[in-house]
CSV table of C-alpha atoms and ligand atoms in Angstrom, one decimal:
chain,number,residue,atom,x,y,z
K,3,UNK,CA,2.6,-109.6,-16.9
K,4,UNK,CA,3.0,-107.2,-19.5
K,5,UNK,CA,2.2,-103.5,-19.0
K,6,UNK,CA,2.4,-102.2,-22.5
K,7,UNK,CA,0.0,-104.2,-23.3
K,8,UNK,CA,-3.3,-104.1,-21.3
K,9,UNK,CA,-5.4,-106.7,-22.7
K,10,UNK,CA,-8.4,-105.7,-20.6
K,11,UNK,CA,-10.2,-102.6,-21.1
K,12,UNK,CA,-12.0,-100.4,-18.0
K,13,UNK,CA,-15.3,-99.9,-17.1
K,14,UNK,CA,-17.4,-98.0,-14.1
K,15,UNK,CA,-16.4,-96.6,-11.4
K,16,UNK,CA,-17.2,-99.1,-8.4
K,17,UNK,CA,-15.4,-96.6,-5.6
K,18,UNK,CA,-13.3,-93.4,-5.6
K,19,UNK,CA,-11.3,-92.3,-2.6
K,20,UNK,CA,-8.2,-89.5,-3.1
K,21,UNK,CA,-4.9,-92.2,-4.1
K,22,UNK,CA,-7.5,-95.5,-5.7
K,23,UNK,CA,-10.3,-95.3,-7.8
K,24,UNK,CA,-11.9,-99.2,-8.2
K,25,UNK,CA,-13.8,-100.2,-11.0
K,26,UNK,CA,-15.4,-102.7,-13.1
K,27,UNK,CA,-12.7,-104.3,-15.6
K,28,UNK,CA,-13.4,-106.3,-19.1
K,29,UNK,CA,-10.9,-109.1,-20.0
K,30,UNK,CA,-10.1,-108.5,-24.1
K,31,UNK,CA,-10.0,-112.4,-24.5
K,32,UNK,CA,-12.4,-114.0,-22.7
K,33,UNK,CA,-15.2,-111.5,-22.2
K,34,UNK,CA,-14.7,-112.3,-18.1
K,35,UNK,CA,-15.9,-109.2,-15.5
K,36,UNK,CA,-13.3,-108.4,-13.5
K,37,UNK,CA,-12.5,-105.6,-10.9
K,38,UNK,CA,-9.4,-103.3,-10.8
K,39,UNK,CA,-8.1,-100.8,-8.1
K,40,UNK,CA,-5.8,-98.6,-9.4
K,41,UNK,CA,-3.6,-95.7,-7.7
K,42,UNK,CA,-1.1,-93.5,-10.0
K,43,UNK,CA,2.9,-95.4,-10.1
K,44,UNK,CA,4.6,-92.9,-8.3
K,45,UNK,CA,1.7,-93.0,-5.0
K,46,UNK,CA,1.3,-96.4,-5.0
K,47,UNK,CA,2.9,-98.3,-2.7
K,48,UNK,CA,-0.2,-99.0,-0.5
K,49,UNK,CA,-1.7,-100.6,-3.2
K,50,UNK,CA,1.5,-102.8,-3.8
K,51,UNK,CA,0.7,-104.0,0.1
K,52,UNK,CA,-2.3,-104.1,-0.5
K,53,UNK,CA,-1.3,-106.7,-3.7
K,54,UNK,CA,1.5,-108.7,-1.7
K,55,UNK,CA,-0.7,-109.6,1.3
K,56,UNK,CA,-4.1,-111.0,-1.5
K,57,UNK,CA,-0.5,-112.9,-2.8
K,58,UNK,CA,-0.3,-114.9,0.2
K,59,UNK,CA,-4.6,-115.1,0.6
K,60,UNK,CA,-6.4,-117.9,-0.9
K,61,UNK,CA,-9.7,-118.1,0.6
K,62,UNK,CA,-14.0,-118.4,-1.1
K,63,UNK,CA,-14.5,-115.6,1.9
K,64,UNK,CA,-11.5,-112.7,1.0
K,65,UNK,CA,-12.1,-111.3,-2.5
K,66,UNK,CA,-9.5,-113.3,-5.1
K,67,UNK,CA,-6.6,-111.8,-6.5
K,68,UNK,CA,-6.1,-112.0,-10.2
K,69,UNK,CA,-3.5,-110.3,-10.9
K,70,UNK,CA,-1.6,-107.2,-11.2
K,71,UNK,CA,0.3,-104.1,-14.1
K,72,UNK,CA,1.4,-100.6,-15.3
K,73,UNK,CA,-0.7,-99.4,-18.1
K,74,UNK,CA,-0.3,-95.5,-19.1
K,75,UNK,CA,-3.6,-93.7,-19.2
K,76,UNK,CA,-4.1,-90.2,-20.8
K,77,UNK,CA,-0.5,-89.7,-20.1
K,78,UNK,CA,0.2,-90.7,-16.7
K,79,UNK,CA,1.6,-94.2,-15.1
K,80,UNK,CA,-1.1,-95.9,-13.3
K,81,UNK,CA,-0.7,-99.0,-11.2
K,82,UNK,CA,-3.4,-101.6,-11.2
K,83,UNK,CA,-4.4,-104.4,-9.5
K,84,UNK,CA,-6.5,-107.3,-10.2
K,85,UNK,CA,-10.0,-108.7,-8.1
K,86,UNK,CA,-12.1,-110.6,-8.6
K,87,UNK,CA,-15.5,-108.3,-9.6
K,88,UNK,CA,-18.5,-108.9,-6.6
K,89,UNK,CA,-21.6,-108.6,-7.8
K,90,UNK,CA,-24.2,-107.5,-4.8
K,91,UNK,CA,-21.7,-104.5,-4.0
K,92,UNK,CA,-20.9,-103.6,-0.5
K,93,UNK,CA,-22.9,-104.5,2.8
K,94,UNK,CA,-23.8,-100.7,3.4
K,95,UNK,CA,-24.3,-100.5,-0.3
K,96,UNK,CA,-27.1,-102.6,0.7
K,97,UNK,CA,-28.5,-100.8,3.5
K,98,UNK,CA,-28.8,-97.4,1.5
K,99,UNK,CA,-30.7,-99.2,-0.7
K,100,UNK,CA,-32.5,-101.2,1.8
K,101,UNK,CA,-32.8,-97.7,3.8
K,102,UNK,CA,-32.8,-97.3,7.8
K,103,UNK,CA,-33.6,-99.6,10.9
K,104,UNK,CA,-31.1,-101.7,8.7
K,105,UNK,CA,-31.2,-105.7,7.5
K,106,UNK,CA,-32.8,-108.3,8.1
K,107,UNK,CA,-31.9,-110.2,11.2
K,108,UNK,CA,-31.4,-114.0,9.2
K,109,UNK,CA,-28.9,-112.0,7.3
K,110,UNK,CA,-27.9,-109.4,9.3
K,111,UNK,CA,-26.5,-113.9,10.7
K,112,UNK,CA,-25.1,-115.4,7.6
K,113,UNK,CA,-22.8,-111.5,6.9
K,114,UNK,CA,-21.5,-112.2,10.3
K,115,UNK,CA,-20.6,-116.3,10.2
K,116,UNK,CA,-18.5,-114.6,6.3
K,117,UNK,CA,-16.7,-112.4,8.0
K,118,UNK,CA,-15.7,-114.7,10.9
K,119,UNK,CA,-14.7,-117.3,8.4
K,120,UNK,CA,-12.6,-115.1,6.6
K,121,UNK,CA,-11.6,-113.0,9.3
K,122,UNK,CA,-11.0,-116.9,10.8
K,123,UNK,CA,-8.6,-117.5,8.1
K,124,UNK,CA,-6.7,-114.5,8.0
K,125,UNK,CA,-5.8,-114.2,11.7
K,126,UNK,CA,-4.9,-117.9,11.4
K,127,UNK,CA,-1.8,-117.0,9.0
K,128,UNK,CA,-1.1,-114.0,11.0
K,129,UNK,CA,-3.0,-111.0,9.4
K,130,UNK,CA,-5.0,-108.4,10.5
K,131,UNK,CA,-7.4,-107.0,8.3
K,132,UNK,CA,-7.7,-103.8,10.3
K,133,UNK,CA,-10.9,-101.9,8.7
K,134,UNK,CA,-13.5,-104.0,9.4
K,135,UNK,CA,-17.4,-102.1,8.3
K,136,UNK,CA,-20.0,-102.7,6.1
K,137,UNK,CA,-17.6,-100.5,3.1
K,138,UNK,CA,-15.3,-103.0,3.5
K,139,UNK,CA,-17.7,-106.8,3.0
K,140,UNK,CA,-19.2,-107.0,-1.0
K,141,UNK,CA,-21.3,-109.4,-1.9
K,142,UNK,CA,-21.3,-112.4,-4.0
K,143,UNK,CA,-23.4,-113.3,-7.2
K,144,UNK,CA,-24.3,-116.3,-4.4
K,145,UNK,CA,-25.3,-113.7,-1.4
K,146,UNK,CA,-22.7,-114.9,0.5
K,147,UNK,CA,-19.9,-112.1,2.2
K,148,UNK,CA,-16.4,-111.8,0.5
K,149,UNK,CA,-14.0,-109.5,2.7
K,150,UNK,CA,-12.3,-106.3,0.6
K,151,UNK,CA,-10.3,-103.8,0.9
K,152,UNK,CA,-6.3,-105.6,2.1
K,153,UNK,CA,-5.4,-101.8,3.2
K,154,UNK,CA,-4.2,-101.0,5.7
K,155,UNK,CA,-4.1,-105.1,6.9
K,156,UNK,CA,-0.9,-105.7,8.4
K,157,UNK,CA,1.3,-108.9,10.0
K,158,UNK,CA,0.9,-109.4,14.0
K,159,UNK,CA,3.3,-111.2,15.3
K,160,UNK,CA,2.0,-114.2,17.0
K,161,UNK,CA,-1.9,-114.8,17.0
K,162,UNK,CA,-2.8,-112.0,19.5
K,163,UNK,CA,0.1,-109.8,19.0
K,164,UNK,CA,0.8,-107.6,17.1
K,165,UNK,CA,3.8,-106.1,14.6
K,166,UNK,CA,5.1,-103.2,16.8
K,167,UNK,CA,7.7,-102.9,14.3
K,168,UNK,CA,5.5,-101.6,11.8
K,169,UNK,CA,4.5,-99.0,14.4
K,170,UNK,CA,1.1,-98.5,12.4
K,171,UNK,CA,-2.0,-97.8,13.1
K,172,UNK,CA,-5.0,-97.7,10.2
K,173,UNK,CA,-9.1,-97.8,9.9
K,174,UNK,CA,-12.1,-95.6,9.7
K,175,UNK,CA,-12.6,-94.2,13.7
K,176,UNK,CA,-16.4,-95.5,13.7
K,177,UNK,CA,-15.0,-99.4,13.6
K,178,UNK,CA,-11.5,-98.6,16.0
K,179,UNK,CA,-11.1,-100.3,18.8
K,180,UNK,CA,-10.5,-98.3,21.8
K,181,UNK,CA,-6.4,-99.4,22.2
K,182,UNK,CA,-6.2,-99.3,18.9
K,183,UNK,CA,-7.7,-95.3,19.3
K,184,UNK,CA,-4.5,-95.3,22.3
K,185,UNK,CA,-2.4,-96.3,20.4
K,186,UNK,CA,-1.5,-99.0,22.0
K,187,UNK,CA,-2.0,-101.7,19.5
K,188,UNK,CA,-3.5,-103.3,16.5
K,189,UNK,CA,-4.2,-107.1,17.0
K,190,UNK,CA,-6.6,-109.6,15.6
K,191,UNK,CA,-8.7,-108.3,18.5
K,192,UNK,CA,-9.1,-104.4,16.8
K,193,UNK,CA,-10.8,-106.9,13.5
K,194,UNK,CA,-13.4,-109.0,16.3
K,195,UNK,CA,-14.2,-105.0,18.0
K,196,UNK,CA,-15.1,-103.4,14.7
K,197,UNK,CA,-16.9,-107.1,13.4
K,198,UNK,CA,-19.3,-105.7,17.2
K,199,UNK,CA,-19.4,-102.4,15.4
K,200,UNK,CA,-20.0,-103.7,11.7
K,201,UNK,CA,-23.2,-105.8,13.8
K,202,UNK,CA,-24.5,-102.9,15.0
K,203,UNK,CA,-24.5,-101.3,11.5
K,204,UNK,CA,-26.2,-103.3,9.3
K,205,UNK,CA,-28.7,-103.7,12.5
K,206,UNK,CA,-29.1,-100.0,12.5
K,207,UNK,CA,-28.5,-98.9,9.6
K,208,UNK,CA,-26.2,-96.3,10.9
K,209,UNK,CA,-22.7,-96.0,12.6
K,210,UNK,CA,-21.7,-97.2,15.3
K,211,UNK,CA,-21.0,-94.1,17.4
K,212,UNK,CA,-24.1,-92.6,15.2
K,213,UNK,CA,-25.5,-90.3,18.2
K,214,UNK,CA,-22.3,-88.7,19.5
K,215,UNK,CA,-22.5,-85.1,18.4
K,216,UNK,CA,-18.6,-85.0,16.9
K,217,UNK,CA,-15.8,-87.1,15.9
K,218,UNK,CA,-12.9,-85.3,18.8
K,219,UNK,CA,-15.8,-86.0,21.1
K,220,UNK,CA,-16.6,-89.5,19.6
K,221,UNK,CA,-12.5,-91.0,19.5
K,222,UNK,CA,-12.4,-89.9,23.1
K,223,UNK,CA,-15.5,-91.0,24.0
K,224,UNK,CA,-13.9,-95.0,22.8
K,225,UNK,CA,-10.7,-94.3,23.6
K,226,UNK,CA,-10.6,-92.5,27.4
K,227,UNK,CA,-13.7,-94.2,29.0
K,228,UNK,CA,-15.7,-97.2,29.7
K,229,UNK,CA,-18.2,-96.9,27.3
K,230,UNK,CA,-20.0,-99.2,24.6
K,231,UNK,CA,-21.5,-98.1,21.6
K,232,UNK,CA,-25.3,-98.4,21.5
K,233,UNK,CA,-26.8,-101.8,21.2
K,234,UNK,CA,-29.1,-101.6,19.2
K,235,UNK,CA,-32.5,-102.2,21.2
K,236,UNK,CA,-34.1,-104.5,18.2
K,237,UNK,CA,-31.1,-106.9,17.8
K,238,UNK,CA,-32.0,-110.2,19.7
K,239,UNK,CA,-31.2,-111.2,23.1
K,240,UNK,CA,-28.5,-113.6,20.2
K,241,UNK,CA,-27.2,-110.6,19.0
K,242,UNK,CA,-26.7,-108.8,22.0
K,243,UNK,CA,-24.9,-111.5,23.6
K,244,UNK,CA,-22.9,-112.1,20.0
K,245,UNK,CA,-22.4,-107.7,21.0
K,246,UNK,CA,-21.1,-108.0,24.3
K,247,UNK,CA,-18.9,-110.7,23.0
K,248,UNK,CA,-16.7,-109.1,20.2
K,249,UNK,CA,-17.4,-105.6,21.8
K,250,UNK,CA,-15.1,-105.8,25.5
K,251,UNK,CA,-12.9,-102.9,25.8
K,252,UNK,CA,-9.5,-104.5,27.1
K,253,UNK,CA,-8.9,-106.6,24.4
K,254,UNK,CA,-7.5,-110.2,25.9
K,255,UNK,CA,-10.9,-110.7,26.8
K,256,UNK,CA,-12.5,-110.3,23.5
K,257,UNK,CA,-13.9,-113.1,21.6
K,258,UNK,CA,-11.6,-115.0,19.0
K,259,UNK,CA,-12.7,-115.4,15.6
K,260,UNK,CA,-12.8,-119.5,15.9
K,261,UNK,CA,-14.8,-119.2,19.0
K,262,UNK,CA,-17.0,-116.6,17.1
K,263,UNK,CA,-17.9,-119.3,14.7
K,264,UNK,CA,-19.0,-121.0,17.6
K,265,UNK,CA,-22.3,-118.3,19.4
K,266,UNK,CA,-25.3,-119.5,18.1
K,267,UNK,CA,-25.8,-116.1,16.9
K,268,UNK,CA,-23.7,-116.7,14.0
K,269,UNK,CA,-23.2,-121.5,13.5
K,270,UNK,CA,-24.7,-123.3,12.1
K,271,UNK,CA,-24.9,-126.3,15.0
K,272,UNK,CA,-25.5,-123.6,18.1
K,273,UNK,CA,-22.9,-125.1,20.1
K,274,UNK,CA,-21.8,-122.1,22.5
K,275,UNK,CA,-18.6,-122.1,23.7
K,276,UNK,CA,-18.0,-119.7,26.4
K,277,UNK,CA,-14.2,-119.5,28.4
K,278,UNK,CA,-14.0,-116.5,28.6
K,279,UNK,CA,-14.6,-113.9,31.4
K,280,UNK,CA,-17.0,-110.8,32.0
K,281,UNK,CA,-16.5,-107.7,31.4
K,282,UNK,CA,-12.4,-107.1,33.2
K,283,UNK,CA,-12.4,-104.3,35.3
K,284,UNK,CA,-11.2,-100.9,34.9
K,285,UNK,CA,-8.5,-99.5,32.7
K,286,UNK,CA,-6.0,-96.8,34.3
K,287,UNK,CA,-7.2,-94.7,31.8
K,288,UNK,CA,-10.6,-95.3,32.2
K,289,UNK,CA,-10.4,-94.6,35.4
K,290,UNK,CA,-8.7,-90.9,34.8
K,291,UNK,CA,-12.2,-90.2,32.6
K,292,UNK,CA,-15.9,-90.2,34.0
K,293,UNK,CA,-18.2,-91.9,32.5
K,294,UNK,CA,-20.9,-89.1,34.0
K,295,UNK,CA,-23.4,-87.9,31.0
K,296,UNK,CA,-23.5,-85.6,32.3
K,297,UNK,CA,-19.2,-84.1,32.0
K,298,UNK,CA,-18.3,-81.4,28.7
K,299,UNK,CA,-17.7,-84.1,27.0
K,300,UNK,CA,-14.9,-82.4,25.0
K,301,UNK,CA,-13.2,-80.8,28.5
K,302,UNK,CA,-10.6,-83.6,28.6
K,303,UNK,CA,-7.3,-83.7,31.0
K,304,UNK,CA,-5.2,-86.3,29.5
K,305,UNK,CA,-2.0,-84.4,31.0
K,306,UNK,CA,-1.2,-87.2,33.6
K,307,UNK,CA,-1.6,-90.3,30.3
K,308,UNK,CA,1.7,-91.2,28.7
K,309,UNK,CA,1.6,-92.8,25.8
K,310,UNK,CA,4.6,-93.3,22.4
K,311,UNK,CA,2.1,-90.2,21.2
K,312,UNK,CA,0.7,-87.3,23.0
K,313,UNK,CA,-3.0,-88.8,23.2
K,314,UNK,CA,-4.0,-85.7,22.2
K,315,UNK,CA,-2.3,-85.7,18.6
K,316,UNK,CA,-3.2,-88.9,18.3
K,317,UNK,CA,-7.2,-87.9,19.1
K,318,UNK,CA,-6.8,-85.2,16.5
K,319,UNK,CA,-4.9,-87.2,13.7
K,320,UNK,CA,-8.2,-89.5,14.4
K,321,UNK,CA,-10.1,-86.6,14.0
K,322,UNK,CA,-8.8,-86.0,10.6
K,323,UNK,CA,-10.1,-82.3,10.5
K,324,UNK,CA,-12.8,-82.5,12.6
K,325,UNK,CA,-14.9,-83.4,10.3
K,326,UNK,CA,-18.5,-84.4,12.1
K,327,UNK,CA,-20.9,-87.6,12.3
K,328,UNK,CA,-23.8,-87.9,10.5
K,329,UNK,CA,-26.9,-89.6,11.2
K,330,UNK,CA,-28.0,-90.9,9.3
K,331,UNK,CA,-25.9,-94.3,8.7
K,332,UNK,CA,-23.7,-92.4,5.8
K,333,UNK,CA,-20.1,-92.8,6.4
K,334,UNK,CA,-19.2,-89.7,4.1
K,335,UNK,CA,-17.5,-88.0,7.0
K,336,UNK,CA,-15.1,-90.8,8.4
K,337,UNK,CA,-12.1,-91.2,6.6
K,338,UNK,CA,-10.0,-94.9,7.0
K,339,UNK,CA,-6.8,-93.4,9.1
K,340,UNK,CA,-3.6,-95.1,8.0
K,341,UNK,CA,-0.6,-93.6,9.8
K,342,UNK,CA,3.1,-95.5,9.3
K,343,UNK,CA,6.0,-93.8,11.2
K,344,UNK,CA,8.3,-96.1,8.4
K,345,UNK,CA,6.7,-95.2,5.2
K,346,UNK,CA,9.8,-93.5,3.8
K,347,UNK,CA,7.4,-91.9,1.6
K,348,UNK,CA,5.6,-90.0,4.4
K,349,UNK,CA,9.2,-89.4,6.6
K,350,UNK,CA,7.6,-85.2,6.6
K,351,UNK,CA,3.9,-86.2,7.8
K,352,UNK,CA,3.2,-89.9,9.0
K,353,UNK,CA,-0.2,-89.2,9.5
K,354,UNK,CA,-1.9,-90.2,5.9
K,355,UNK,CA,-6.1,-89.8,5.8
K,356,UNK,CA,-7.7,-91.6,2.6
K,357,UNK,CA,-11.0,-91.5,1.9
K,358,UNK,CA,-12.2,-95.8,1.6
K,359,UNK,CA,-13.0,-96.7,-2.4
U,421,ADE,N1,-15.8,-102.5,-4.9
U,421,ADE,C1,-14.6,-102.8,-4.6
U,421,ADE,N2,-14.1,-103.7,-4.4
U,421,ADE,C2,-14.9,-104.6,-5.6
U,421,ADE,C3,-14.9,-105.8,-5.9
U,421,ADE,N3,-13.7,-106.5,-5.8
U,421,ADE,N4,-16.1,-105.8,-6.7
U,421,ADE,C4,-17.4,-105.6,-6.6
U,421,ADE,N5,-17.1,-104.2,-5.8
U,421,ADE,C5,-16.7,-103.8,-5.5
């Protein structure tokens, strides 16, 4: 695109984070509305990576990529990517509008089916989204969902694999799978855990683990206990069974997006395939930590754990300065975490916290 002559006008801000802002925009020739995600050019490597993912994806269930340019605004160079505009806002916006306790189950089933269709496509081409949550699920004018924000996306090696060479973890702590919190891997299965967490968010209007006191404690609970996020009392039996298939601590035991599309909670046909076993035995890490509700949750001895990254550091990093968890369904306090050891911008500070846009 010609960087000197933008043919569009920036409109209302839809969301703003530390490094990127999403605004509405209007095409000067056609009057068409779209969304533009912008970042200062000097800090735009994340956005350029996101653009690359978008340009390789073509699905009615993922926000479409329309192009990019570089503009000069108020003396600053901005890198902009153009995206399809979803006029229904995000699922989180809808929850905020409708208040607790969450959305109608018929809507939740439909939205979850849309999320799974998007993931089934992305996973089939070896891309994990890595930040599935209500804020990143947009609703189009037809009422159907579209996945947005590929800023944490990553390529996986083979289905179910994890591209270890990228040495990356990402996502939003409340939606992170146990293996991600522990820094072991972040493959396609971590997206499925996040789908389960998003269903809890939609049903309750609150974030998963919102009853927990403090982010550090929660991260320990996710990574190093055999607990699961609380299943909502109000969900149907089918919904409860669906959650059980997503929220298995052992990633290998979770259903895939393709299998979940056959689950009666979301399927259009009501056919169910159960090719998996019940909960796996506790992992070695799980055995080191008590599941006792009375334990002092903040005193956790992790000395005997060996991972590529010290788990205590990891939990501190994921805690993002130990900000607390709000109980009102507002995830302002939750921050997507991105960490890439191979990102040269971060050679001295390889853990980056970015607020969501
Ligand atoms: N918020 C973030 N991205 C958006 C999009 N593409 N459409 C509408 N709202 C958004």
